[in-house]
PDB file of C-alpha atoms in Angstrom:
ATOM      1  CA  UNK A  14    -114.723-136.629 -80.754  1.00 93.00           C
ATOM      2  CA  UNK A  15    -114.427-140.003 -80.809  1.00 95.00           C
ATOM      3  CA  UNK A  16    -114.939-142.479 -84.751  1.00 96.00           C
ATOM      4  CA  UNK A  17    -114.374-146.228 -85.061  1.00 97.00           C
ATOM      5  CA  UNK A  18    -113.020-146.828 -88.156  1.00 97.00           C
ATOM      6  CA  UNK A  19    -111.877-150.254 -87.915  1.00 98.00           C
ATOM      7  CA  UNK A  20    -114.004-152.960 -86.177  1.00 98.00           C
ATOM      8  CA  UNK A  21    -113.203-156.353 -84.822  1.00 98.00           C
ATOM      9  CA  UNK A  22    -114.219-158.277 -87.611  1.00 98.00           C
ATOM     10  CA  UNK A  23    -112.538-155.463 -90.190  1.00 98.00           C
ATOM     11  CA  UNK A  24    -109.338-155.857 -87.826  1.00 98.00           C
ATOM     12  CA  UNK A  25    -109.381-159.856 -88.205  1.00 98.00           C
ATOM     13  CA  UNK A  26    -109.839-159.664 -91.520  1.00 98.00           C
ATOM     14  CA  UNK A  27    -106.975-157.386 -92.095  1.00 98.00           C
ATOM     15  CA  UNK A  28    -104.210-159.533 -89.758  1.00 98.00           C
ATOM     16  CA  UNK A  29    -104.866-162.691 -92.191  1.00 98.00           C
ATOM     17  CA  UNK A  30    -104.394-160.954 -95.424  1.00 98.00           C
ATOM     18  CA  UNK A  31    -101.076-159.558 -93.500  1.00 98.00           C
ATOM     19  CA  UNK A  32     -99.941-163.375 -92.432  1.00 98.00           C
ATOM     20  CA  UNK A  33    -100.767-164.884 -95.859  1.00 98.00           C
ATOM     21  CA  UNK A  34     -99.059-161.411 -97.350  1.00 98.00           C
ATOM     22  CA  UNK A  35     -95.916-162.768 -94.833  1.00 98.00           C
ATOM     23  CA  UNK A  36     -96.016-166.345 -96.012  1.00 98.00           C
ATOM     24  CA  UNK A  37     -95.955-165.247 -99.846  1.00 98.00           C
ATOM     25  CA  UNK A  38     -93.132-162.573 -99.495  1.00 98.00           C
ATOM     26  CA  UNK A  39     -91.074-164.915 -97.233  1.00 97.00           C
ATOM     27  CA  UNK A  40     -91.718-168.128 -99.582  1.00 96.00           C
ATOM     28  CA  UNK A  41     -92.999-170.151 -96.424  1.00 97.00           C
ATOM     29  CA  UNK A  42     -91.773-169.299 -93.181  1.00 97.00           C
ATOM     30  CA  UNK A  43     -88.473-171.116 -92.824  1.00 97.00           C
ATOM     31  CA  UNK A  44     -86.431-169.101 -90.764  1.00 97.00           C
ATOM     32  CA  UNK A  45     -88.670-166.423 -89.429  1.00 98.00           C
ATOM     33  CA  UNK A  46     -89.183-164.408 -86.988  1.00 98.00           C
ATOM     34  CA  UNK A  47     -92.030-162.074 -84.940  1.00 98.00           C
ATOM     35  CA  UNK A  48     -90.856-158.893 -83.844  1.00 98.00           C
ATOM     36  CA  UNK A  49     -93.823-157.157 -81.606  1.00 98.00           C
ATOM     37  CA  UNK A  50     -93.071-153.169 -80.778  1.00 97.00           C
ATOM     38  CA  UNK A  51     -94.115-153.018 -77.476  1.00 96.00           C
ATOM     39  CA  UNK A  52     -96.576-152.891 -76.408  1.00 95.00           C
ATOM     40  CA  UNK A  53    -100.042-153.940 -78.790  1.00 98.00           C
ATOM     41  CA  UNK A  54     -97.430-154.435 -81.354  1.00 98.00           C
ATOM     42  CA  UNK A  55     -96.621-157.558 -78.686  1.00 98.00           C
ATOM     43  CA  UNK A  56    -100.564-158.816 -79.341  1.00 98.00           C
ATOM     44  CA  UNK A  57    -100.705-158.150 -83.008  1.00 98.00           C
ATOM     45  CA  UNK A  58     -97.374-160.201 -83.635  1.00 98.00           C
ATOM     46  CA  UNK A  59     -98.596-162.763 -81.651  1.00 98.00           C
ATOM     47  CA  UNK A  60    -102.181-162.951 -83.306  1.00 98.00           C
ATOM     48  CA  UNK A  61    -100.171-163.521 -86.957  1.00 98.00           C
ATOM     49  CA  UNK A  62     -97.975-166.225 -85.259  1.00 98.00           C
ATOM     50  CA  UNK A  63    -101.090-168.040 -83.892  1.00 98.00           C
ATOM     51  CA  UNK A  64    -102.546-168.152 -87.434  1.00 98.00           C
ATOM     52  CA  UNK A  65     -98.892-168.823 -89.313  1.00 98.00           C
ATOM     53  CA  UNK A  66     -99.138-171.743 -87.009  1.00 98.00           C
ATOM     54  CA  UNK A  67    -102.781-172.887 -88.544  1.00 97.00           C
ATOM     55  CA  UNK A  68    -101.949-171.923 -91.923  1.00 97.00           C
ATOM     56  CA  UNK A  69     -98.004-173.280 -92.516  1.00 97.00           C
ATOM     57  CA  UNK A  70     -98.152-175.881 -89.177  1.00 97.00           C
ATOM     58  CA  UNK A  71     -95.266-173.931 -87.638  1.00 96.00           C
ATOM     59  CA  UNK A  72     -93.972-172.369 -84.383  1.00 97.00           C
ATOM     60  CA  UNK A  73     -93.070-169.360 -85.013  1.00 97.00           C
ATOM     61  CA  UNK A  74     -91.371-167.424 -82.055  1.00 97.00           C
ATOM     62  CA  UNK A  75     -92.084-164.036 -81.031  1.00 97.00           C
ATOM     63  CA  UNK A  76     -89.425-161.835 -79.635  1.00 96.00           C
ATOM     64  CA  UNK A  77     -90.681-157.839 -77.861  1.00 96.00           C
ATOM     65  CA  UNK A  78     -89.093-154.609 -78.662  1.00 96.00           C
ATOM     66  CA  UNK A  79     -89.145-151.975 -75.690  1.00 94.00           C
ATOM     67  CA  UNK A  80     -87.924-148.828 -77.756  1.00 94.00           C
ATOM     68  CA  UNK A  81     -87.516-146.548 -74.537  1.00 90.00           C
ATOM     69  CA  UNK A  82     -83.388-147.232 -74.855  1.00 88.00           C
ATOM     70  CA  UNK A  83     -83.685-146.030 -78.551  1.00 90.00           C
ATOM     71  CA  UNK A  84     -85.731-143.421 -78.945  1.00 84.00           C
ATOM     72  CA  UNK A  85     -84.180-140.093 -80.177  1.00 83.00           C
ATOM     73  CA  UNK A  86     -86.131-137.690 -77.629  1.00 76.00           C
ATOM     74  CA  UNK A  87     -84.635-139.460 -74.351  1.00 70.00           C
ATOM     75  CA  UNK A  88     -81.275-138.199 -72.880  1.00 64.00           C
ATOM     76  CA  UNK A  89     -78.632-140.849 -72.490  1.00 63.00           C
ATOM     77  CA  UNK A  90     -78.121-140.559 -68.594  1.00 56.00           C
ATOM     78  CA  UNK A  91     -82.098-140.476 -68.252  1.00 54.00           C
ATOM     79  CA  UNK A  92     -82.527-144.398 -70.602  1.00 56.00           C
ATOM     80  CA  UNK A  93     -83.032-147.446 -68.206  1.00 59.00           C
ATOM     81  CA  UNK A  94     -80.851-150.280 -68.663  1.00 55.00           C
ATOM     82  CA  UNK A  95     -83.564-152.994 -68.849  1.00 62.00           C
ATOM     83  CA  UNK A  96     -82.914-155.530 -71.831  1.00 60.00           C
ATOM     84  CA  UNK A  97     -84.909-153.594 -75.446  1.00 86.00           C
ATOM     85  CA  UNK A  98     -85.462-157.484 -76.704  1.00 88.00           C
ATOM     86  CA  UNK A  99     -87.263-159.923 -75.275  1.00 87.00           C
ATOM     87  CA  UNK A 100     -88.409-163.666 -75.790  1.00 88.00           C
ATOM     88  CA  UNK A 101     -87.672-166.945 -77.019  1.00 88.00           C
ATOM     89  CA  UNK A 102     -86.672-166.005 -80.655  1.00 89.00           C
ATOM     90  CA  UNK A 103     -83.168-167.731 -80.436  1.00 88.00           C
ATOM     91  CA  UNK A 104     -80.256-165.922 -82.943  1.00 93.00           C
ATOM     92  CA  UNK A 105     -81.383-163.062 -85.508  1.00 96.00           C
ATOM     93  CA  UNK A 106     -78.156-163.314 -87.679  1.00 97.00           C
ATOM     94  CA  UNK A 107     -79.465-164.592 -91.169  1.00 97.00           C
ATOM     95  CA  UNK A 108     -83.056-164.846 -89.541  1.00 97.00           C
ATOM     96  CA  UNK A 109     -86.317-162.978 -91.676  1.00 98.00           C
ATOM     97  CA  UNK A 110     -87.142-160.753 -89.088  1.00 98.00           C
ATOM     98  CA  UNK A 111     -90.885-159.480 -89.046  1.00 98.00           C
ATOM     99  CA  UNK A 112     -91.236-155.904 -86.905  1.00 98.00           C
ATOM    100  CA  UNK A 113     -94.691-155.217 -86.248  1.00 98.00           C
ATOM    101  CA  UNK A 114     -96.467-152.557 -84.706  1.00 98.00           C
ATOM    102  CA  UNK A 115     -99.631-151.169 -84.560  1.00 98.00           C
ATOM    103  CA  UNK A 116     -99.554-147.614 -86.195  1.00 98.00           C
ATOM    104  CA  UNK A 117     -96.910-146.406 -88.626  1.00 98.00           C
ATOM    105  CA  UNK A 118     -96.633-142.663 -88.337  1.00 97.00           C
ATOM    106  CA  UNK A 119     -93.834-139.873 -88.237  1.00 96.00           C
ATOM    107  CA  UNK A 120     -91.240-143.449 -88.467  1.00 97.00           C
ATOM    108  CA  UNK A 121     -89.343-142.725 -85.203  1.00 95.00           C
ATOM    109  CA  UNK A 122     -90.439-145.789 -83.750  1.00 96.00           C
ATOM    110  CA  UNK A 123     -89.507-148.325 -86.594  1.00 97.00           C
ATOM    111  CA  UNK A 124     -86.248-146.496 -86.586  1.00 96.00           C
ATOM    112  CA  UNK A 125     -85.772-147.281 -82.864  1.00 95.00           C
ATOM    113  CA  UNK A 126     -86.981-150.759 -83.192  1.00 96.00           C
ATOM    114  CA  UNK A 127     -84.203-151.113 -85.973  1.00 96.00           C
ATOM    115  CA  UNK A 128     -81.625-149.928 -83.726  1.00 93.00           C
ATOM    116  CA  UNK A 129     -82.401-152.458 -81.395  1.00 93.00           C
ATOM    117  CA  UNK A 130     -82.409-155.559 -83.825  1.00 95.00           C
ATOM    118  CA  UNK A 131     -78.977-154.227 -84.899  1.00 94.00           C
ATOM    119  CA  UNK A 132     -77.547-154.377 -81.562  1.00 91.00           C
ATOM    120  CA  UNK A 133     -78.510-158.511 -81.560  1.00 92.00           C
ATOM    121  CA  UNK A 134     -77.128-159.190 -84.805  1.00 93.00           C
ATOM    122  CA  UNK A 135     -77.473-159.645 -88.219  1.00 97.00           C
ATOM    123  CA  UNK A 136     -80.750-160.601 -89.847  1.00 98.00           C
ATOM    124  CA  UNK A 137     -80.652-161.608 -93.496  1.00 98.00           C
ATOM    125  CA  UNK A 138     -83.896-159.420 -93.869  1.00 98.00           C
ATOM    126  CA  UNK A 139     -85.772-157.009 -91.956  1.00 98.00           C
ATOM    127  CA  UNK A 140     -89.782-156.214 -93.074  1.00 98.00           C
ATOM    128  CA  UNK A 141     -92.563-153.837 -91.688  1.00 98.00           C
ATOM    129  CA  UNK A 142     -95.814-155.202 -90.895  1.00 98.00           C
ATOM    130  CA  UNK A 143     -98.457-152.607 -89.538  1.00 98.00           C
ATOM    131  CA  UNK A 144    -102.127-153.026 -88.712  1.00 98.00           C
ATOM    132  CA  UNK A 145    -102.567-149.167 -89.926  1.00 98.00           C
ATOM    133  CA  UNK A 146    -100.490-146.852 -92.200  1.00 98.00           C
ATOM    134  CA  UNK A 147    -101.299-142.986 -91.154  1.00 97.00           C
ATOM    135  CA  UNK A 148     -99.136-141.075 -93.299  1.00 95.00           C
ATOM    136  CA  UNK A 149     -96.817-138.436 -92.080  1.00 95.00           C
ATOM    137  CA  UNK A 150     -93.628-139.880 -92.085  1.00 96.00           C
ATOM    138  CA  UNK A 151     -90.492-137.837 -91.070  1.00 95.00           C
ATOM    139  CA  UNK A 152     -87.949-140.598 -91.682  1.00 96.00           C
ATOM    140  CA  UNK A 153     -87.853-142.675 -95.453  1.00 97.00           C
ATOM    141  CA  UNK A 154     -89.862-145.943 -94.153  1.00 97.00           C
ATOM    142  CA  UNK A 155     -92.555-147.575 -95.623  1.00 97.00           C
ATOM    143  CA  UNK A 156     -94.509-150.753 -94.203  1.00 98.00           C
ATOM    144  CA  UNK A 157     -94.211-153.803 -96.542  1.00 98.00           C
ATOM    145  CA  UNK A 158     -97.778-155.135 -95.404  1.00 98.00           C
ATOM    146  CA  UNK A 159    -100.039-152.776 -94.112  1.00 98.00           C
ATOM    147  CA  UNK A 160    -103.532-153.833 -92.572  1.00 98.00           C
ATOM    148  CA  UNK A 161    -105.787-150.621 -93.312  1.00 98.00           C
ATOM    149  CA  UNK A 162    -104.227-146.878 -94.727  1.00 98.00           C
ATOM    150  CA  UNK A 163    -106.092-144.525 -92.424  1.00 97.00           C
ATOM    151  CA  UNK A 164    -105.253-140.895 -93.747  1.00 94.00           C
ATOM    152  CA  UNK A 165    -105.448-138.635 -91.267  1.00 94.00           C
ATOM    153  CA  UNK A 166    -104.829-135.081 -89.892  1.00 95.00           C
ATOM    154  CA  UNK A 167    -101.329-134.493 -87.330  1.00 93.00           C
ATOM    155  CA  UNK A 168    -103.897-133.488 -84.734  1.00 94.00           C
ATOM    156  CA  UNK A 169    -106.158-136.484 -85.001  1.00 96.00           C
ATOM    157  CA  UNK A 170    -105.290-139.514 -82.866  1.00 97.00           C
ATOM    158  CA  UNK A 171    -105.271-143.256 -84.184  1.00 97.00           C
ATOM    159  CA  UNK A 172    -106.031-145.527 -81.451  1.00 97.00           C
ATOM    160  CA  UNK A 173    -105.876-149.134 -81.648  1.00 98.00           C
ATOM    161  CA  UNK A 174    -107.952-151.088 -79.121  1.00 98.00           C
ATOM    162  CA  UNK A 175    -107.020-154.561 -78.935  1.00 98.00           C
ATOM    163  CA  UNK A 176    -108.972-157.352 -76.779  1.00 98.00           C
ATOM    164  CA  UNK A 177    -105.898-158.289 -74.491  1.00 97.00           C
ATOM    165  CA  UNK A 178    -105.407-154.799 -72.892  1.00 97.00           C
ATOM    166  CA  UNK A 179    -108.520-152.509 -74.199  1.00 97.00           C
ATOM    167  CA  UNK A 180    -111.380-155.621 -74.041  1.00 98.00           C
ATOM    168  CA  UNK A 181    -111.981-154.730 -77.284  1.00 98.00           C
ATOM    169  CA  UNK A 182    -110.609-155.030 -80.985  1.00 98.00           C
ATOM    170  CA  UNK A 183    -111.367-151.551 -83.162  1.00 98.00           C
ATOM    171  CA  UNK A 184    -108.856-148.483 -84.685  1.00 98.00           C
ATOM    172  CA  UNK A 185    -110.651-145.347 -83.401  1.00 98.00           C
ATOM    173  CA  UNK A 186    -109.752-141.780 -85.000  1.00 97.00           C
ATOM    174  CA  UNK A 187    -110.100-139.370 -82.192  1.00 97.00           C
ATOM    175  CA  UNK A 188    -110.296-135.634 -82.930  1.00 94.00           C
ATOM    176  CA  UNK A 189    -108.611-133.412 -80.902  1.00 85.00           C
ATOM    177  CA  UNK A 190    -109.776-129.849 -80.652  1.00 72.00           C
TER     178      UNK A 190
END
């Protein structure tokens, strides 16, 4: 069973009050950078740049994290060896880095995408920015902004649909049985 919980208008609405949420934390956005967890983390990082760059008249670049070399349930001699960073971002060390993704869960992934900023340098700050908070974390992270808190069972589903990939912006709670 299959519930939209989030439309497109809802899902708008909740990626400006994250970017204005950015601007105020950040004092501006001097020295900042996107961080999209691939892959609709990629879209949703690049949806706040777009309006950071109508709100504060700014470029601000977007790098994309492929986790798959960090996660903890892959085998070392089975990891590929393509690059976990990509984009025009320039050097992290004393950069505000922004990771966002699209569902905060168990915490796994943030941890990954972590790993991977590490690797590149040294940021002078690292924050969370997820369009949905489901609860269930197994590691101690927390999202500074969070678009929508969606509790939810461990054997429902939160899907985000997102118009670049799904033709179609919503957060659907699926039910498995």
């Amino acid at each position: 069973m299959k519930k939209e919980v989030v439309d497109s208008m809802a899902m708008q609405r909740a990626l400006t009050r994250i970017t204005y949420e950015i601007i105020e934390k950040n004092r501006g956005v001097n020295n900042l950078i996107l961080m999209g967890i691939k892959t609709r983390g990629v879209f949703l990082a690049k949806r706040i740049a777009t309006r950071l760059q109508q709100l504060e008249n700014a470029q601000i670049p977007v790098g994309e994290i492929d986790i798959s070399n960090y996660r903890d349930d892959i085998k070392e001699n089975v990891k590929n060896t393509a690059p976990s960073i990509s984009g025009d971002y320039g050097d992290i060390n004393d950069k505000k880095i922004v990771v966002v993704d699209d569902v905060l869960y168990t915490g796994r992934t943030i941890r990954a995408a972590l790993d991977a900023i590490m690797d590149l340098g040294r940021p002078s700050s690292i924050n969370l920015a997820v369009l949905v908070d489901r609860g269930h974390r197994e590691l101690p992270i927390r999202a500074d902004f969070v678009g929508k808190n969606i509790p939810s069972a461990q054997s429902e589903t939160i899907k985000v649909l997102v118009q670049e990939i799904d033709k179609k912006d919503a957060v659907e709670i699926i039910t498995n049985n």
